[in-house]
PDB file of C-alpha atoms in Angstrom:
ATOM      1  CA  MET A 385      -2.611  14.541 -23.419  1.00 43.00           C
ATOM      2  CA  ASN A 386      -2.741  13.441 -19.842  1.00 53.00           C
ATOM      3  CA  THR A 387      -0.290  10.598 -19.383  1.00 80.00           C
ATOM      4  CA  TYR A 388      -0.805  10.148 -15.678  1.00 91.00           C
ATOM      5  CA  LYS A 389      -2.657   7.129 -14.591  1.00 95.00           C
ATOM      6  CA  THR A 390      -5.643   7.443 -12.200  1.00 97.00           C
ATOM      7  CA  PRO A 391      -4.409   7.206  -8.551  1.00 98.00           C
ATOM      8  CA  TYR A 392      -5.191   4.264  -6.609  1.00 98.00           C
ATOM      9  CA  ILE A 393      -4.990   4.664  -2.821  1.00 98.00           C
ATOM     10  CA  ILE A 394      -4.528   2.000  -0.304  1.00 98.00           C
ATOM     11  CA  ALA A 395      -5.056   2.370   3.433  1.00 98.00           C
ATOM     12  CA  GLU A 396      -2.970  -0.353   5.131  1.00 96.00           C
ATOM     13  CA  ILE A 397      -4.554  -1.391   8.294  1.00 95.00           C
ATOM     14  CA  GLY A 398      -1.886  -4.203   8.795  1.00 91.00           C
ATOM     15  CA  CYS A 399      -2.217  -5.009  12.422  1.00 89.00           C
ATOM     16  CA  ASN A 400      -3.549  -1.760  13.644  1.00 88.00           C
ATOM     17  CA  HIS A 401      -6.815  -3.513  14.516  1.00 92.00           C
ATOM     18  CA  LYS A 402      -5.040  -4.709  17.697  1.00 88.00           C
ATOM     19  CA  GLY A 403      -6.464  -8.192  17.276  1.00 90.00           C
ATOM     20  CA  ASP A 404     -10.000  -6.884  17.487  1.00 93.00           C
ATOM     21  CA  MET A 405     -12.497  -7.662  14.595  1.00 97.00           C
ATOM     22  CA  GLU A 406     -14.802  -4.911  15.602  1.00 97.00           C
ATOM     23  CA  ILE A 407     -11.821  -2.268  15.305  1.00 95.00           C
ATOM     24  CA  ALA A 408     -10.954  -3.891  11.963  1.00 97.00           C
ATOM     25  CA  LYS A 409     -14.436  -3.307  10.636  1.00 98.00           C
ATOM     26  CA  GLU A 410     -14.410   0.293  11.992  1.00 97.00           C
ATOM     27  CA  LEU A 411     -11.224   0.872  10.204  1.00 97.00           C
ATOM     28  CA  ILE A 412     -12.671  -0.481   6.904  1.00 98.00           C
ATOM     29  CA  LYS A 413     -15.907   1.512   7.360  1.00 98.00           C
ATOM     30  CA  VAL A 414     -14.003   4.825   8.118  1.00 97.00           C
ATOM     31  CA  ALA A 415     -11.591   4.204   5.135  1.00 98.00           C
ATOM     32  CA  LYS A 416     -14.472   3.813   2.779  1.00 98.00           C
ATOM     33  CA  ILE A 417     -16.993   6.428   4.068  1.00 97.00           C
ATOM     34  CA  PHE A 418     -14.587   9.030   5.324  1.00 98.00           C
ATOM     35  CA  CYS A 419     -11.189   8.707   3.833  1.00 98.00           C
ATOM     36  CA  ASN A 420     -12.474   7.903   0.367  1.00 98.00           C
ATOM     37  CA  VAL A 421      -9.633   5.444  -0.462  1.00 98.00           C
ATOM     38  CA  ASP A 422      -9.879   2.576  -3.043  1.00 98.00           C
ATOM     39  CA  ALA A 423      -8.649  -0.347  -0.825  1.00 98.00           C
ATOM     40  CA  VAL A 424      -7.905  -1.640   2.512  1.00 98.00           C
ATOM     41  CA  LYS A 425      -4.943  -4.043   3.326  1.00 98.00           C
ATOM     42  CA  PHE A 426      -4.366  -6.300   6.265  1.00 97.00           C
ATOM     43  CA  GLN A 427      -1.493  -8.892   7.013  1.00 96.00           C
ATOM     44  CA  LYS A 428      -1.358 -12.580   7.173  1.00 97.00           C
ATOM     45  CA  ARG A 429       1.504 -14.582   8.917  1.00 95.00           C
ATOM     46  CA  HIS A 430       1.854 -18.176   9.872  1.00 95.00           C
ATOM     47  CA  ASN A 431       4.151 -17.316  12.781  1.00 92.00           C
ATOM     48  CA  LYS A 432       5.602 -20.719  13.377  1.00 91.00           C
ATOM     49  CA  GLU A 433       6.537 -21.103   9.778  1.00 90.00           C
ATOM     50  CA  LEU A 434       7.863 -17.482   9.520  1.00 89.00           C
ATOM     51  CA  LEU A 435       9.978 -17.459  12.823  1.00 91.00           C
ATOM     52  CA  THR A 436      12.506 -19.660  14.160  1.00 89.00           C
ATOM     53  CA  GLU A 437      11.865 -21.275  17.568  1.00 91.00           C
ATOM     54  CA  GLU A 438      14.220 -18.855  19.222  1.00 91.00           C
ATOM     55  CA  GLN A 439      12.593 -15.825  17.456  1.00 90.00           C
ATOM     56  CA  TYR A 440       9.146 -17.080  18.439  1.00 93.00           C
ATOM     57  CA  ASN A 441      10.088 -17.532  22.238  1.00 92.00           C
ATOM     58  CA  ARG A 442      12.175 -14.389  22.763  1.00 93.00           C
ATOM     59  CA  PRO A 443      10.725 -11.325  24.272  1.00 88.00           C
ATOM     60  CA  HIS A 444       9.283  -8.462  22.076  1.00 86.00           C
ATOM     61  CA  PRO A 445      12.234  -6.083  21.371  1.00 83.00           C
ATOM     62  CA  ASN A 446      10.119  -3.129  22.347  1.00 81.00           C
ATOM     63  CA  PRO A 447       7.983  -4.332  25.424  1.00 81.00           C
ATOM     64  CA  VAL A 448       5.876  -1.292  25.473  1.00 81.00           C
ATOM     65  CA  ASN A 449       4.343  -2.364  22.191  1.00 81.00           C
ATOM     66  CA  ALA A 450       4.006  -5.975  23.055  1.00 83.00           C
ATOM     67  CA  TYR A 451       0.592  -7.887  23.154  1.00 90.00           C
ATOM     68  CA  GLY A 452       2.182 -11.118  24.631  1.00 85.00           C
ATOM     69  CA  ASP A 453       5.114 -12.186  26.931  1.00 88.00           C
ATOM     70  CA  THR A 454       7.008 -13.406  23.889  1.00 90.00           C
ATOM     71  CA  TYR A 455       7.303 -12.182  20.306  1.00 87.00           C
ATOM     72  CA  GLY A 456       5.555 -15.211  19.117  1.00 90.00           C
ATOM     73  CA  ALA A 457       2.667 -14.742  21.623  1.00 88.00           C
ATOM     74  CA  HIS A 458       2.483 -11.101  20.561  1.00 88.00           C
ATOM     75  CA  ARG A 459       2.283 -11.935  16.872  1.00 89.00           C
ATOM     76  CA  GLU A 460      -0.396 -14.537  17.414  1.00 91.00           C
ATOM     77  CA  TYR A 461      -2.560 -12.150  19.526  1.00 86.00           C
ATOM     78  CA  LEU A 462      -2.671  -9.850  16.342  1.00 90.00           C
ATOM     79  CA  GLU A 463      -3.280 -12.442  14.016  1.00 93.00           C
ATOM     80  CA  PHE A 464      -6.653 -13.198  12.348  1.00 96.00           C
ATOM     81  CA  ASP A 465      -7.317 -16.671  11.026  1.00 96.00           C
ATOM     82  CA  ILE A 466      -8.537 -17.513   7.393  1.00 97.00           C
ATOM     83  CA  ASN A 467     -12.219 -17.374   8.491  1.00 98.00           C
ATOM     84  CA  GLN A 468     -11.902 -14.001   9.940  1.00 97.00           C
ATOM     85  CA  HIS A 469     -10.142 -12.688   6.778  1.00 98.00           C
ATOM     86  CA  LYS A 470     -13.073 -14.159   4.860  1.00 98.00           C
ATOM     87  CA  GLU A 471     -15.460 -12.228   7.065  1.00 98.00           C
ATOM     88  CA  LEU A 472     -13.452  -9.077   6.516  1.00 98.00           C
ATOM     89  CA  LYS A 473     -13.340  -9.521   2.778  1.00 98.00           C
ATOM     90  CA  SER A 474     -17.181  -9.969   2.755  1.00 98.00           C
ATOM     91  CA  TYR A 475     -17.504  -6.862   4.809  1.00 98.00           C
ATOM     92  CA  CYS A 476     -15.441  -4.890   2.430  1.00 98.00           C
ATOM     93  CA  GLU A 477     -17.674  -6.163  -0.495  1.00 98.00           C
ATOM     94  CA  GLU A 478     -20.796  -5.323   1.224  1.00 98.00           C
ATOM     95  CA  ILE A 479     -19.677  -1.528   1.793  1.00 97.00           C
ATOM     96  CA  GLY A 480     -17.870  -1.303  -1.667  1.00 98.00           C
ATOM     97  CA  ILE A 481     -14.162  -1.188  -0.945  1.00 98.00           C
ATOM     98  CA  VAL A 482     -11.464  -3.462  -2.194  1.00 98.00           C
ATOM     99  CA  TYR A 483      -9.972  -5.987   0.347  1.00 98.00           C
ATOM    100  CA  SER A 484      -6.325  -7.171   0.328  1.00 98.00           C
ATOM    101  CA  THR A 485      -3.721  -8.513   2.480  1.00 98.00           C
ATOM    102  CA  SER A 486       0.100  -8.821   2.757  1.00 98.00           C
ATOM    103  CA  VAL A 487       1.306 -12.351   3.015  1.00 98.00           C
ATOM    104  CA  TRP A 488       4.511 -13.305   4.931  1.00 97.00           C
ATOM    105  CA  ASP A 489       4.953 -16.980   4.110  1.00 97.00           C
ATOM    106  CA  LEU A 490       3.840 -19.721   1.774  1.00 97.00           C
ATOM    107  CA  THR A 491       1.043 -20.949   4.058  1.00 97.00           C
ATOM    108  CA  SER A 492      -0.430 -17.505   4.366  1.00 97.00           C
ATOM    109  CA  ALA A 493      -0.131 -17.101   0.619  1.00 98.00           C
ATOM    110  CA  LYS A 494      -2.084 -20.232   0.020  1.00 98.00           C
ATOM    111  CA  GLU A 495      -4.728 -19.296   2.515  1.00 98.00           C
ATOM    112  CA  ILE A 496      -5.278 -15.760   1.191  1.00 98.00           C
ATOM    113  CA  SER A 497      -5.124 -16.709  -2.399  1.00 98.00           C
ATOM    114  CA  SER A 498      -8.101 -19.097  -1.648  1.00 98.00           C
ATOM    115  CA  LEU A 499     -10.200 -15.913  -1.047  1.00 98.00           C
ATOM    116  CA  GLN A 500      -9.344 -14.813  -4.589  1.00 98.00           C
ATOM    117  CA  PRO A 501      -8.677 -11.050  -3.644  1.00 98.00           C
ATOM    118  CA  GLU A 502      -8.110  -8.539  -6.398  1.00 98.00           C
ATOM    119  CA  PHE A 503      -4.584  -8.250  -5.440  1.00 98.00           C
ATOM    120  CA  ILE A 504      -2.042  -9.677  -2.946  1.00 98.00           C
ATOM    121  CA  LYS A 505       0.854  -7.684  -1.475  1.00 98.00           C
ATOM    122  CA  ILE A 506       4.428  -9.169  -0.703  1.00 98.00           C
ATOM    123  CA  PRO A 507       6.172  -7.053   1.850  1.00 97.00           C
ATOM    124  CA  SER A 508       9.733  -5.959   1.454  1.00 97.00           C
ATOM    125  CA  ALA A 509      10.777  -8.529   4.187  1.00 95.00           C
ATOM    126  CA  CYS A 510       9.518 -11.341   2.071  1.00 96.00           C
ATOM    127  CA  ASN A 511      10.193 -10.410  -1.401  1.00 97.00           C
ATOM    128  CA  ASN A 512      13.025 -12.876  -1.638  1.00 96.00           C
ATOM    129  CA  ASN A 513      11.026 -15.824  -0.735  1.00 97.00           C
ATOM    130  CA  VAL A 514      11.301 -17.484  -4.075  1.00 98.00           C
ATOM    131  CA  LEU A 515       9.280 -20.566  -3.187  1.00 98.00           C
ATOM    132  CA  MET A 516       6.349 -18.295  -2.241  1.00 98.00           C
ATOM    133  CA  LEU A 517       6.764 -16.025  -5.271  1.00 98.00           C
ATOM    134  CA  GLU A 518       6.791 -19.126  -7.688  1.00 98.00           C
ATOM    135  CA  TRP A 519       3.741 -20.717  -6.004  1.00 98.00           C
ATOM    136  CA  LEU A 520       1.783 -17.290  -6.348  1.00 98.00           C
ATOM    137  CA  CYS A 521       2.856 -16.898 -10.009  1.00 98.00           C
ATOM    138  CA  GLU A 522       1.681 -20.364 -10.728  1.00 98.00           C
ATOM    139  CA  ASN A 523      -1.541 -20.539  -8.677  1.00 98.00           C
ATOM    140  CA  TYR A 524      -2.831 -17.032  -8.086  1.00 98.00           C
ATOM    141  CA  LYS A 525      -4.409 -14.965 -11.032  1.00 97.00           C
ATOM    142  CA  GLY A 526      -4.671 -11.618  -9.347  1.00 98.00           C
ATOM    143  CA  GLU A 527      -2.223  -8.792  -9.265  1.00 98.00           C
ATOM    144  CA  LEU A 528       0.845  -9.162  -7.166  1.00 98.00           C
ATOM    145  CA  HIS A 529       2.082  -6.048  -5.482  1.00 98.00           C
ATOM    146  CA  ILE A 530       5.712  -6.024  -4.122  1.00 98.00           C
ATOM    147  CA  SER A 531       7.583  -3.516  -1.944  1.00 98.00           C
ATOM    148  CA  THR A 532      11.326  -3.027  -2.685  1.00 97.00           C
ATOM    149  CA  GLY A 533      12.475  -1.739   0.740  1.00 97.00           C
ATOM    150  CA  MET A 534      15.812  -3.084   1.941  1.00 97.00           C
ATOM    151  CA  THR A 535      16.255  -4.623  -1.503  1.00 98.00           C
ATOM    152  CA  THR A 536      19.180  -4.224  -3.830  1.00 98.00           C
ATOM    153  CA  LYS A 537      18.944  -3.185  -7.471  1.00 97.00           C
ATOM    154  CA  ASN A 538      20.265  -6.651  -8.380  1.00 98.00           C
ATOM    155  CA  GLU A 539      17.549  -8.264  -6.234  1.00 98.00           C
ATOM    156  CA  ILE A 540      14.930  -6.137  -7.819  1.00 98.00           C
ATOM    157  CA  GLU A 541      16.162  -7.200 -11.241  1.00 98.00           C
ATOM    158  CA  ASP A 542      15.943 -10.966 -10.224  1.00 97.00           C
ATOM    159  CA  LEU A 543      12.346 -10.342  -9.047  1.00 98.00           C
ATOM    160  CA  VAL A 544      11.267  -9.008 -12.268  1.00 98.00           C
ATOM    161  CA  GLU A 545      12.999 -11.660 -14.187  1.00 98.00           C
ATOM    162  CA  LEU A 546      11.298 -14.251 -12.122  1.00 98.00           C
ATOM    163  CA  PHE A 547       7.935 -12.806 -12.910  1.00 98.00           C
ATOM    164  CA  LYS A 548       8.862 -12.546 -16.598  1.00 98.00           C
ATOM    165  CA  LYS A 549       9.842 -16.267 -16.576  1.00 98.00           C
ATOM    166  CA  TYR A 550       6.397 -17.151 -15.380  1.00 98.00           C
ATOM    167  CA  GLY A 551       4.720 -14.628 -17.744  1.00 98.00           C
ATOM    168  CA  ARG A 552       3.336 -12.822 -14.878  1.00 98.00           C
ATOM    169  CA  ASN A 553       5.185  -9.441 -15.117  1.00 98.00           C
ATOM    170  CA  LYS A 554       2.104  -7.558 -16.446  1.00 98.00           C
ATOM    171  CA  ASP A 555       0.356  -8.559 -13.162  1.00 98.00           C
ATOM    172  CA  LEU A 556       3.328  -6.995 -11.199  1.00 98.00           C
ATOM    173  CA  VAL A 557       3.151  -3.783  -9.253  1.00 98.00           C
ATOM    174  CA  LEU A 558       6.663  -2.691  -7.940  1.00 98.00           C
ATOM    175  CA  TYR A 559       6.616  -0.287  -5.055  1.00 98.00           C
ATOM    176  CA  ASN A 560       9.358   2.197  -4.095  1.00 98.00           C
ATOM    177  CA  CYS A 561       9.957   1.893  -0.423  1.00 97.00           C
ATOM    178  CA  THR A 562      12.126   2.562   2.454  1.00 97.00           C
ATOM    179  CA  SER A 563      11.673   0.221   5.367  1.00 94.00           C
ATOM    180  CA  GLY A 564      11.566   2.059   8.708  1.00 88.00           C
ATOM    181  CA  TYR A 565       9.034   3.270  11.195  1.00 83.00           C
ATOM    182  CA  PRO A 566       8.777   6.210  10.699  1.00 88.00           C
ATOM    183  CA  VAL A 567      11.186   7.199   7.952  1.00 93.00           C
ATOM    184  CA  PRO A 568      12.800  10.587   8.047  1.00 95.00           C
ATOM    185  CA  PHE A 569      12.226  12.630   4.842  1.00 96.00           C
ATOM    186  CA  GLU A 570      15.823  12.428   3.714  1.00 97.00           C
ATOM    187  CA  ASP A 571      15.645   8.691   3.693  1.00 97.00           C
ATOM    188  CA  VAL A 572      12.312   8.459   1.475  1.00 97.00           C
ATOM    189  CA  CYS A 573      14.561   8.663  -1.609  1.00 97.00           C
ATOM    190  CA  LEU A 574      11.653   9.548  -3.979  1.00 97.00           C
ATOM    191  CA  LEU A 575      13.836   9.767  -6.961  1.00 98.00           C
ATOM    192  CA  ASP A 576      14.083   5.988  -6.967  1.00 98.00           C
ATOM    193  CA  ILE A 577      10.660   6.045  -8.457  1.00 98.00           C
ATOM    194  CA  ASN A 578      12.359   7.529 -11.518  1.00 97.00           C
ATOM    195  CA  LEU A 579      14.755   4.554 -11.719  1.00 97.00           C
ATOM    196  CA  LEU A 580      11.869   2.001 -11.399  1.00 98.00           C
ATOM    197  CA  MET A 581       9.795   3.951 -13.938  1.00 97.00           C
ATOM    198  CA  GLU A 582      12.817   4.117 -16.446  1.00 97.00           C
ATOM    199  CA  LYS A 583      13.811   0.468 -16.046  1.00 98.00           C
ATOM    200  CA  TYR A 584      10.487  -1.396 -15.499  1.00 98.00           C
ATOM    201  CA  GLY A 585       7.781   1.052 -16.271  1.00 95.00           C
ATOM    202  CA  ASN A 586       6.943  -0.785 -19.579  1.00 96.00           C
ATOM    203  CA  GLU A 587       7.609  -4.233 -18.138  1.00 97.00           C
ATOM    204  CA  VAL A 588       5.382  -4.253 -15.238  1.00 98.00           C
ATOM    205  CA  LYS A 589       1.743  -3.193 -14.645  1.00 98.00           C
ATOM    206  CA  HIS A 590       2.221  -0.241 -12.417  1.00 98.00           C
ATOM    207  CA  ILE A 591       4.856   1.529 -10.169  1.00 98.00           C
ATOM    208  CA  GLY A 592       3.637   2.245  -6.658  1.00 98.00           C
ATOM    209  CA  PHE A 593       4.839   3.935  -3.514  1.00 98.00           C
ATOM    210  CA  SER A 594       4.692   2.645   0.038  1.00 97.00           C
ATOM    211  CA  GLY A 595       5.383   5.422   2.456  1.00 95.00           C
ATOM    212  CA  HIS A 596       6.214   5.208   6.025  1.00 91.00           C
ATOM    213  CA  HIS A 597       7.092   8.914   6.551  1.00 93.00           C
ATOM    214  CA  LEU A 598       5.120  11.523   8.510  1.00 91.00           C
ATOM    215  CA  GLY A 599       2.591  13.902   6.786  1.00 93.00           C
ATOM    216  CA  ILE A 600       1.177  13.762   3.217  1.00 95.00           C
ATOM    217  CA  ALA A 601       3.303  16.068   1.113  1.00 95.00           C
ATOM    218  CA  VAL A 602       5.652  13.412  -0.061  1.00 97.00           C
ATOM    219  CA  ASP A 603       2.839  11.147  -1.439  1.00 98.00           C
ATOM    220  CA  VAL A 604       1.666  13.937  -3.782  1.00 97.00           C
ATOM    221  CA  ALA A 605       5.313  14.229  -5.232  1.00 97.00           C
ATOM    222  CA  ALA A 606       5.371  10.302  -5.424  1.00 98.00           C
ATOM    223  CA  TYR A 607       2.281  10.341  -7.519  1.00 98.00           C
ATOM    224  CA  THR A 608       3.560  13.271  -9.763  1.00 97.00           C
ATOM    225  CA  LEU A 609       6.824  11.278 -10.317  1.00 97.00           C
ATOM    226  CA  GLY A 610       4.713   8.307 -11.778  1.00 96.00           C
ATOM    227  CA  ALA A 611       3.800   6.156  -8.772  1.00 98.00           C
ATOM    228  CA  ASN A 612      -0.037   5.951  -9.355  1.00 97.00           C
ATOM    229  CA  ILE A 613      -0.563   3.376  -6.562  1.00 98.00           C
ATOM    230  CA  ILE A 614      -0.058   5.021  -3.134  1.00 98.00           C
ATOM    231  CA  GLU A 615      -0.027   2.936   0.030  1.00 98.00           C
ATOM    232  CA  ARG A 616      -0.040   4.309   3.635  1.00 96.00           C
ATOM    233  CA  HIS A 617      -0.266   2.776   7.026  1.00 94.00           C
ATOM    234  CA  TYR A 618      -3.656   3.849   8.718  1.00 95.00           C
ATOM    235  CA  THR A 619      -4.976   3.750  12.122  1.00 93.00           C
ATOM    236  CA  ILE A 620      -7.712   5.406  14.240  1.00 89.00           C
ATOM    237  CA  ASP A 621      -5.332   6.692  16.869  1.00 77.00           C
ATOM    238  CA  ARG A 622      -1.473   7.082  16.414  1.00 77.00           C
ATOM    239  CA  THR A 623      -1.052   6.911  20.222  1.00 73.00           C
ATOM    240  CA  TRP A 624      -2.388   3.265  20.317  1.00 74.00           C
ATOM    241  CA  LYS A 625       0.062   0.493  21.437  1.00 65.00           C
ATOM    242  CA  GLY A 626       1.861  -1.203  18.602  1.00 69.00           C
ATOM    243  CA  THR A 627       4.838  -0.709  16.215  1.00 72.00           C
ATOM    244  CA  ASP A 628       3.056   0.775  13.227  1.00 75.00           C
ATOM    245  CA  HIS A 629       0.755   3.378  14.787  1.00 73.00           C
ATOM    246  CA  ALA A 630       3.394   6.235  14.951  1.00 74.00           C
ATOM    247  CA  ALA A 631       4.126   5.892  11.235  1.00 78.00           C
ATOM    248  CA  SER A 632       0.419   5.822  10.248  1.00 89.00           C
ATOM    249  CA  LEU A 633      -2.097   8.271   9.192  1.00 94.00           C
ATOM    250  CA  GLU A 634      -5.228   8.859  11.164  1.00 94.00           C
ATOM    251  CA  PRO A 635      -8.578   9.229   9.245  1.00 95.00           C
ATOM    252  CA  MET A 636      -8.323  13.008   8.664  1.00 97.00           C
ATOM    253  CA  GLY A 637      -4.780  12.593   7.329  1.00 96.00           C
ATOM    254  CA  MET A 638      -5.792   9.673   5.112  1.00 97.00           C
ATOM    255  CA  ARG A 639      -8.827  11.663   3.786  1.00 98.00           C
ATOM    256  CA  LYS A 640      -6.677  14.750   2.963  1.00 98.00           C
ATOM    257  CA  LEU A 641      -4.220  12.541   1.201  1.00 98.00           C
ATOM    258  CA  SER A 642      -6.865  11.019  -0.953  1.00 98.00           C
ATOM    259  CA  ARG A 643      -8.349  14.478  -1.522  1.00 98.00           C
ATOM    260  CA  ASP A 644      -5.008  16.041  -2.546  1.00 98.00           C
ATOM    261  CA  ILE A 645      -3.656  13.228  -4.879  1.00 98.00           C
ATOM    262  CA  ASN A 646      -7.011  13.236  -6.736  1.00 97.00           C
ATOM    263  CA  ALA A 647      -6.948  16.983  -6.971  1.00 97.00           C
ATOM    264  CA  VAL A 648      -3.338  16.810  -8.436  1.00 97.00           C
ATOM    265  CA  HIS A 649      -4.581  14.082 -10.899  1.00 96.00           C
ATOM    266  CA  SER A 650      -7.187  16.471 -12.243  1.00 95.00           C
ATOM    267  CA  ALA A 651      -4.604  19.226 -12.531  1.00 95.00           C
ATOM    268  CA  LEU A 652      -1.885  17.331 -14.332  1.00 94.00           C
ATOM    269  CA  LYS A 653      -2.935  18.145 -17.911  1.00 92.00           C
ATOM    270  CA  PHE A 654      -2.130  20.475 -20.821  1.00 93.00           C
ATOM    271  CA  LYS A 655      -4.537  23.401 -21.797  1.00 93.00           C
ATOM    272  CA  LYS A 656      -6.913  22.185 -24.627  1.00 93.00           C
ATOM    273  CA  GLN A 657      -6.980  25.545 -26.058  1.00 95.00           C
ATOM    274  CA  ASP A 658      -5.065  28.816 -25.677  1.00 95.00           C
ATOM    275  CA  ILE A 659      -7.813  30.609 -23.974  1.00 93.00           C
ATOM    276  CA  LEU A 660      -9.898  28.337 -21.620  1.00 94.00           C
ATOM    277  CA  PRO A 661     -13.583  29.169 -21.190  1.00 92.00           C
ATOM    278  CA  ILE A 662     -12.930  30.057 -17.575  1.00 91.00           C
ATOM    279  CA  GLU A 663     -10.272  32.534 -18.662  1.00 90.00           C
ATOM    280  CA  GLN A 664     -12.437  34.075 -21.554  1.00 92.00           C
ATOM    281  CA  VAL A 665     -14.652  35.752 -19.050  1.00 91.00           C
ATOM    282  CA  GLN A 666     -11.669  37.373 -17.275  1.00 90.00           C
ATOM    283  CA  ARG A 667     -10.085  38.255 -20.658  1.00 89.00           C
ATOM    284  CA  ASP A 668     -13.144  40.052 -21.848  1.00 89.00           C
ATOM    285  CA  LYS A 669     -13.326  41.794 -18.504  1.00 88.00           C
ATOM    286  CA  LEU A 670      -9.754  42.606 -17.807  1.00 90.00           C
ATOM    287  CA  LYS A 671      -7.530  42.230 -20.880  1.00 85.00           C
ATOM    288  CA  ASN A 672      -9.432  44.234 -23.446  1.00 67.00           C
ATOM    289  CA  GLN A 673      -9.540  47.583 -21.520  1.00 68.00           C
ATOM    290  CA  LYS A 674      -8.484  50.740 -23.574  1.00 64.00           C
ATOM    291  CA  THR A 675      -4.748  51.372 -23.112  1.00 60.00           C
ATOM    292  CA  THR A 676      -3.093  54.559 -23.690  1.00 54.00           C
TER     293      THR A 676
END
């Protein structure tokens, strides 16, 4: 019996659209038609709520990636408002791909939940925002996906307990994640998927993997370990200006990832009989030869 769940692959566009709606729609279309993924995901921030005044007004830490004179101006340049997100969701529905968004603060959570996407993501940076998590548990009825990068084992336990308290743990998807851009292979720590599976596999809806590494080999291993939801950053061109492009897959990489994980899903099963029909032809031809 095949115990592996059907893979679900998310192309995280994030802010790789460079603040341009046409680029955002191109990324959606390519993800659907060429990459064959299940969902695309954006990000939503209310920057003046998320950042202190000092953080908002200081220069971008890496000026070569900046889209504004200050970090706040940079973030605002890359931000789509709720009406633009509504337009992007409609476009996703029109071409047949799931729309979702990561929310970084309570205001953004309230705005995005009003669109009623199938799932909302909480990034590693915000998984300790109890006020936002409680509001989502009480007011949003879809799945809640949460990354566990830069998060202690005790903090993960507290997170799951919060969802159990609100009776929402069966809507929770926990992602193994290492927060870095990009992450070297020795820091991916895939075996933490085993820990999440052993401790929470029966308490939450799914275990996922959010990867910031290079290449696609690691994702196949993550799926084989039990993370049936795979999320990767995705861009048209890894050389574009911005923090996430270097740790993103281009369309061909995302297409190959989808192809390979679905191929592995098809292969992860036991033989239904000792000699499969495809083998019988070869057995008749090769194995029954006269021996001396």
